[in-house]
mmCIF file of C-alpha atoms in Angstrom:
data_model
loop_
_atom_site.group_PDB
_atom_site.id
_atom_site.type_symbol
_atom_site.label_atom_id
_atom_site.label_comp_id
_atom_site.label_asym_id
_atom_site.label_seq_id
_atom_site.Cartn_x
_atom_site.Cartn_y
_atom_site.Cartn_z
ATOM 1 C CA MET A 1 286.637 54.768 -29.865
ATOM 2 C CA TRP A 2 284.544 51.637 -30.582
ATOM 3 C CA SER A 3 287.629 50.148 -32.163
ATOM 4 C CA ASP A 4 289.198 50.301 -28.663
ATOM 5 C CA ILE A 5 286.373 48.261 -27.309
ATOM 6 C CA PHE A 6 285.876 45.499 -29.932
ATOM 7 C CA TYR A 7 288.087 43.093 -31.569
ATOM 8 C CA PRO A 8 289.421 43.994 -34.849
ATOM 9 C CA ASP A 9 286.403 42.047 -36.403
ATOM 10 C CA ASN A 10 284.090 44.599 -34.734
ATOM 11 C CA PRO A 11 281.571 45.290 -37.741
ATOM 12 C CA LYS A 12 280.943 41.539 -37.950
ATOM 13 C CA ARG A 13 280.546 41.066 -34.232
ATOM 14 C CA ARG A 14 278.248 44.034 -34.047
ATOM 15 C CA GLU A 15 275.976 42.453 -36.727
ATOM 16 C CA GLN A 16 276.116 38.974 -34.916
ATOM 17 C CA LEU A 17 275.160 40.604 -31.601
ATOM 18 C CA ILE A 18 272.177 42.309 -33.057
ATOM 19 C CA ARG A 19 271.044 39.287 -34.934
ATOM 20 C CA LYS A 20 271.326 36.853 -32.027
ATOM 21 C CA ASN A 21 269.535 39.383 -29.697
ATOM 22 C CA GLN A 22 266.706 39.752 -32.201
ATOM 23 C CA GLU A 23 266.519 35.897 -32.585
ATOM 24 C CA LEU A 24 266.189 35.379 -28.820
ATOM 25 C CA GLN A 25 263.491 38.029 -28.529
ATOM 26 C CA ASP A 26 261.610 36.506 -31.354
ATOM 27 C CA TYR A 27 261.480 33.166 -29.533
ATOM 28 C CA MET A 28 260.369 34.863 -26.299
ATOM 29 C CA LYS A 29 257.496 36.764 -28.079
ATOM 30 C CA SER A 30 256.377 33.500 -29.839
ATOM 31 C CA ASN A 31 256.558 31.625 -26.443
ATOM 32 C CA PHE A 32 254.539 34.316 -24.715
ATOM 33 C CA LEU A 33 251.833 34.166 -27.423
ATOM 34 C CA ALA A 34 251.705 30.318 -27.344
ATOM 35 C CA THR A 35 251.333 30.460 -23.579
ATOM 36 C CA ASN A 36 248.389 32.776 -23.803
ATOM 37 C CA GLU A 37 246.797 30.547 -26.457
ATOM 38 C CA LEU A 38 246.938 27.690 -23.874
ATOM 39 C CA ILE A 39 245.541 29.969 -21.228
ATOM 40 C CA ASP A 40 242.661 30.783 -23.425
ATOM 41 C CA VAL A 41 241.878 27.089 -24.057
ATOM 42 C CA MET A 42 242.279 26.145 -20.370
ATOM 43 C CA ASN A 43 240.004 29.055 -19.237
ATOM 44 C CA LYS A 44 237.400 28.125 -21.764
ATOM 45 C CA HIS A 45 237.375 24.426 -21.380
ATOM 46 C CA LEU A 46 238.395 23.739 -17.797
ATOM 47 C CA CYS A 47 236.919 26.918 -16.145
ATOM 48 C CA CYS A 48 240.436 28.174 -15.078
ATOM 49 C CA SER A 49 240.969 31.882 -14.457
ATOM 50 C CA PHE A 50 244.522 32.433 -15.715
ATOM 51 C CA ASN A 51 245.476 35.843 -16.837
ATOM 52 C CA HIS A 52 247.564 36.571 -20.032
ATOM 53 C CA ILE A 53 251.232 37.186 -19.653
ATOM 54 C CA THR A 54 252.871 40.127 -21.291
ATOM 55 C CA LEU A 55 256.331 40.381 -22.677
ATOM 56 C CA LYS A 56 257.966 43.675 -21.442
ATOM 57 C CA GLU A 57 260.382 45.074 -23.911
ATOM 58 C CA THR A 58 261.676 47.354 -21.251
ATOM 59 C CA ALA A 59 262.476 44.343 -18.902
ATOM 60 C CA THR A 60 265.502 42.233 -18.881
ATOM 61 C CA LEU A 61 265.615 38.717 -20.161
ATOM 62 C CA GLN A 62 265.556 37.419 -16.548
ATOM 63 C CA GLU A 63 262.521 39.357 -15.631
ATOM 64 C CA ASN A 64 260.600 38.159 -18.803
ATOM 65 C CA CYS A 65 261.743 34.529 -18.158
ATOM 66 C CA ASP A 66 260.568 34.786 -14.519
ATOM 67 C CA VAL A 67 257.089 35.850 -15.733
ATOM 68 C CA MET A 68 257.106 32.836 -18.085
ATOM 69 C CA ILE A 69 258.291 30.364 -15.553
ATOM 70 C CA GLY A 70 255.776 31.635 -13.021
ATOM 71 C CA CYS A 71 252.832 31.152 -15.376
ATOM 72 C CA ILE A 72 254.133 27.744 -16.533
ATOM 73 C CA HIS A 73 254.321 26.630 -12.871
ATOM 74 C CA GLU A 74 250.714 27.694 -12.244
ATOM 75 C CA ILE A 75 249.505 25.800 -15.305
ATOM 76 C CA GLN A 76 251.477 22.752 -14.177
ATOM 77 C CA ALA A 77 249.930 22.846 -10.730
ATOM 78 C CA VAL A 78 246.511 22.694 -12.254
ATOM 79 C CA VAL A 79 247.385 19.840 -14.603
ATOM 80 C CA GLU A 80 249.173 17.948 -11.889
ATOM 81 C CA LYS A 81 245.985 18.342 -9.472
ATOM 82 C CA ILE A 82 243.682 17.055 -12.192
ATOM 83 C CA ASP A 83 245.997 14.260 -13.077
ATOM 84 C CA LYS A 84 246.387 13.090 -9.586
ATOM 85 C CA GLU A 85 242.651 13.044 -8.883
ATOM 86 C CA LEU A 86 242.000 11.181 -12.253
ATOM 87 C CA LYS A 87 244.548 8.451 -11.377
ATOM 88 C CA GLU A 88 242.908 7.903 -8.051
ATOM 89 C CA LYS A 89 239.321 7.775 -9.663
ATOM 90 C CA LEU A 90 239.931 6.082 -12.825
ATOM 91 C CA GLU A 91 240.630 2.395 -13.483
ATOM 92 C CA PRO A 92 244.175 2.196 -14.994
ATOM 93 C CA THR A 93 243.007 0.940 -18.293
ATOM 94 C CA LEU A 94 240.567 3.919 -18.629
ATOM 95 C CA TYR A 95 243.216 6.387 -17.422
ATOM 96 C CA GLU A 96 245.628 5.150 -20.288
ATOM 97 C CA LYS A 97 242.731 5.436 -22.921
ATOM 98 C CA LEU A 98 242.367 8.987 -21.771
ATOM 99 C CA ARG A 99 245.959 9.736 -22.234
ATOM 100 C CA ASN A 100 246.150 7.969 -25.562
ATOM 101 C CA LYS A 101 242.929 9.446 -26.895
ATOM 102 C CA GLY A 102 241.355 5.975 -27.333
ATOM 103 C CA LEU A 103 238.132 6.549 -25.524
ATOM 104 C CA SER A 104 235.030 4.659 -26.806
ATOM 105 C CA ALA A 105 231.462 5.996 -26.610
ATOM 106 C CA GLU A 106 231.029 3.965 -23.427
ATOM 107 C CA ASP A 107 234.364 5.022 -21.932
ATOM 108 C CA PHE A 108 233.386 8.676 -22.769
ATOM 109 C CA THR A 109 230.133 8.432 -20.808
ATOM 110 C CA VAL A 110 231.981 6.953 -17.822
ATOM 111 C CA ILE A 111 234.860 9.346 -17.687
ATOM 112 C CA SER A 112 232.785 12.404 -18.298
ATOM 113 C CA LYS A 113 231.050 11.971 -14.884
ATOM 114 C CA ILE A 114 234.364 11.727 -13.222
ATOM 115 C CA ILE A 115 235.984 14.685 -14.994
ATOM 116 C CA GLU A 116 232.896 16.802 -14.165
ATOM 117 C CA GLY A 117 233.547 16.022 -10.646
ATOM 118 C CA VAL A 118 237.196 16.965 -10.925
ATOM 119 C CA CYS A 119 237.082 19.868 -13.239
ATOM 120 C CA GLY A 120 233.584 21.141 -12.894
ATOM 121 C CA ILE A 121 232.933 20.546 -16.595
ATOM 122 C CA ALA A 122 232.861 17.743 -18.960
ATOM 123 C CA THR A 123 232.404 18.587 -22.490
ATOM 124 C CA ALA A 124 234.034 16.824 -25.376
ATOM 125 C CA GLY A 125 236.448 19.716 -25.508
ATOM 126 C CA SER A 126 237.371 19.621 -21.802
ATOM 127 C CA ILE A 127 237.908 15.778 -21.891
ATOM 128 C CA THR A 128 240.126 16.009 -24.816
ATOM 129 C CA LEU A 129 242.024 18.859 -23.330
ATOM 130 C CA VAL A 130 242.624 16.904 -20.090
ATOM 131 C CA GLY A 131 244.048 13.975 -21.994
ATOM 132 C CA LEU A 132 246.482 16.047 -24.114
ATOM 133 C CA LEU A 133 247.538 18.138 -21.226
ATOM 134 C CA ILE A 134 248.324 14.901 -19.120
ATOM 135 C CA ASP A 135 249.991 13.337 -22.143
ATOM 136 C CA LYS A 136 251.968 16.561 -23.317
ATOM 137 C CA GLY A 137 252.848 17.753 -19.730
ATOM 138 C CA ILE A 138 256.532 17.302 -20.216
ATOM 139 C CA ILE A 139 256.555 20.013 -22.817
ATOM 140 C CA LEU A 140 255.569 22.584 -20.096
ATOM 141 C CA ALA A 141 258.584 21.333 -17.727
ATOM 142 C CA ASN A 142 260.981 21.584 -20.748
ATOM 143 C CA ILE A 143 260.286 25.124 -21.794
ATOM 144 C CA ALA A 144 260.260 26.189 -18.041
ATOM 145 C CA SER A 145 263.709 24.584 -17.592
ATOM 146 C CA LYS A 146 265.106 26.402 -20.756
ATOM 147 C CA CYS A 147 263.746 29.705 -19.531
ATOM 148 C CA ALA A 148 265.484 29.023 -16.168
ATOM 149 C CA LEU A 149 268.789 28.444 -17.910
ATOM 150 C CA ILE A 150 268.644 31.789 -19.563
ATOM 151 C CA ALA A 151 267.652 33.472 -16.334
ATOM 152 C CA THR A 152 270.781 32.346 -14.732
ATOM 153 C CA SER A 153 273.148 33.065 -17.881
ATOM 154 C CA THR A 154 275.259 36.169 -18.294
ATOM 155 C CA LEU A 155 272.668 37.291 -20.755
ATOM 156 C CA ALA A 156 270.065 37.607 -17.941
ATOM 157 C CA SER A 157 270.576 41.332 -17.482
ATOM 158 C CA VAL A 158 270.117 42.150 -21.213
ATOM 159 C CA GLY A 159 267.099 44.251 -21.862
ATOM 160 C CA LEU A 160 264.898 43.080 -24.754
ATOM 161 C CA ALA A 161 264.359 46.715 -25.750
ATOM 162 C CA ALA A 162 268.050 46.966 -26.824
ATOM 163 C CA VAL A 163 267.256 45.534 -30.094
ATOM 164 C CA PHE A 164 265.229 48.658 -31.067
ATOM 165 C CA LEU A 165 268.189 51.013 -30.342
ATOM 166 C CA GLY A 166 270.743 52.397 -32.793
ATOM 167 C CA ILE A 167 273.778 50.158 -33.434
ATOM 168 C CA ASP A 168 276.032 52.185 -31.079
ATOM 169 C CA MET A 169 273.525 52.121 -28.319
ATOM 170 C CA ILE A 170 272.611 48.501 -28.754
ATOM 171 C CA VAL A 171 276.258 47.504 -28.261
ATOM 172 C CA GLU A 172 276.375 49.566 -25.202
ATOM 173 C CA ALA A 173 273.264 48.249 -23.775
ATOM 174 C CA ILE A 174 273.976 44.678 -24.301
ATOM 175 C CA LEU A 175 277.753 44.758 -23.354
ATOM 176 C CA GLY A 176 277.483 47.116 -20.352
ATOM 177 C CA SER A 177 280.323 46.094 -18.131
ATOM 178 C CA ILE A 178 281.527 43.218 -20.255
ATOM 179 C CA GLU A 179 285.197 43.968 -21.012
ATOM 180 C CA ARG A 180 286.744 43.833 -24.550
ATOM 181 C CA ASP A 181 288.351 40.292 -23.954
ATOM 182 C CA GLN A 182 284.827 38.952 -22.871
ATOM 183 C CA LEU A 183 283.027 39.862 -26.091
ATOM 184 C CA LYS A 184 283.804 36.533 -27.737
ATOM 185 C CA ALA A 185 282.611 34.695 -24.583
ATOM 186 C CA ALA A 186 279.361 36.679 -24.694
ATOM 187 C CA LEU A 187 278.705 35.767 -28.336
ATOM 188 C CA GLU A 188 279.405 32.171 -27.600
ATOM 189 C CA GLU A 189 276.826 32.186 -24.755
ATOM 190 C CA TYR A 190 274.317 33.465 -27.124
ATOM 191 C CA ASP A 191 275.052 30.511 -29.400
ATOM 192 C CA ARG A 192 274.681 28.101 -26.445
ATOM 193 C CA VAL A 193 271.442 29.558 -25.322
ATOM 194 C CA LEU A 194 269.910 29.724 -28.726
ATOM 195 C CA GLU A 195 271.086 26.055 -29.575
ATOM 196 C CA ASP A 196 268.841 24.940 -26.644
ATOM 197 C CA PHE A 197 266.137 27.586 -26.561
ATOM 198 C CA GLY A 198 265.338 27.618 -30.275
ATOM 199 C CA PRO A 199 264.387 23.904 -30.725
ATOM 200 C CA ALA A 200 262.617 23.966 -27.290
ATOM 201 C CA SER A 201 260.548 26.974 -28.329
ATOM 202 C CA ALA A 202 259.772 25.546 -31.630
ATOM 203 C CA ASP A 203 258.511 22.353 -30.038
ATOM 204 C CA TYR A 204 256.451 24.101 -27.325
ATOM 205 C CA GLN A 205 254.709 26.283 -29.803
ATOM 206 C CA TYR A 206 253.957 23.367 -32.065
ATOM 207 C CA ARG A 207 252.547 21.244 -29.224
ATOM 208 C CA ILE A 208 250.287 24.145 -28.157
ATOM 209 C CA THR A 209 249.062 24.816 -31.670
ATOM 210 C CA TYR A 210 248.316 20.904 -31.783
ATOM 211 C CA VAL A 211 246.401 21.222 -28.635
ATOM 212 C CA THR A 212 244.226 24.038 -29.748
ATOM 213 C CA ILE A 213 243.591 22.520 -33.270
ATOM 214 C CA LYS A 214 242.563 19.232 -31.757
ATOM 215 C CA ILE A 215 240.188 20.964 -29.458
ATOM 216 C CA GLU A 216 238.618 22.889 -32.302
ATOM 217 C CA GLU A 217 238.377 19.527 -34.296
ATOM 218 C CA ILE A 218 236.378 18.022 -31.369
ATOM 219 C CA GLN A 219 234.248 20.921 -30.918
ATOM 220 C CA ASN A 220 233.220 20.971 -34.648
ATOM 221 C CA GLN A 221 232.344 17.177 -34.404
ATOM 222 C CA VAL A 222 229.901 17.683 -31.551
#
């Protein structure tokens, strides 16, 4: 009997469990979409060859987080390589202008030659993108760290597909071997994860949208 498994407040806890799982899944989906937007922009303007990542609803949270973290690390490696070379080849004041998007026409001419040597391309879009990626690089590290926390939590083995199952099955899929006296702790862990992961996801998605919009604006001005 389900009443033997849950606390007396079981209907409420069932609803909370479903809602929290759905909320976490929505964040994951949006983060994957945002990452693919960034991949498209980098492939187009920096001649990268990243592949899109796919959220697998039959996989666990840990498996999907590992995919996300792996992709972010690959992007970070490219950004860090470009950043290192530009620091070495640009005058410090010019480097800061690039980061702060304060390039004059003369600066643009000078820096375009250097960026072409580093990235193989030096359009207005690529120069703007490089500056934005260097300046906003911390956002990549932040979302990767939040995914890593989920991957090491007790929720890591939860499959995203569980949210599409019936109520009885979703409870069984999510709880698994979690004993009755651990249900409250599981729900509290969802709260802790969502408290961090929600704002970090929103910020990540906003920053990537900002990058894509800025690139489009620059391209339209050319």
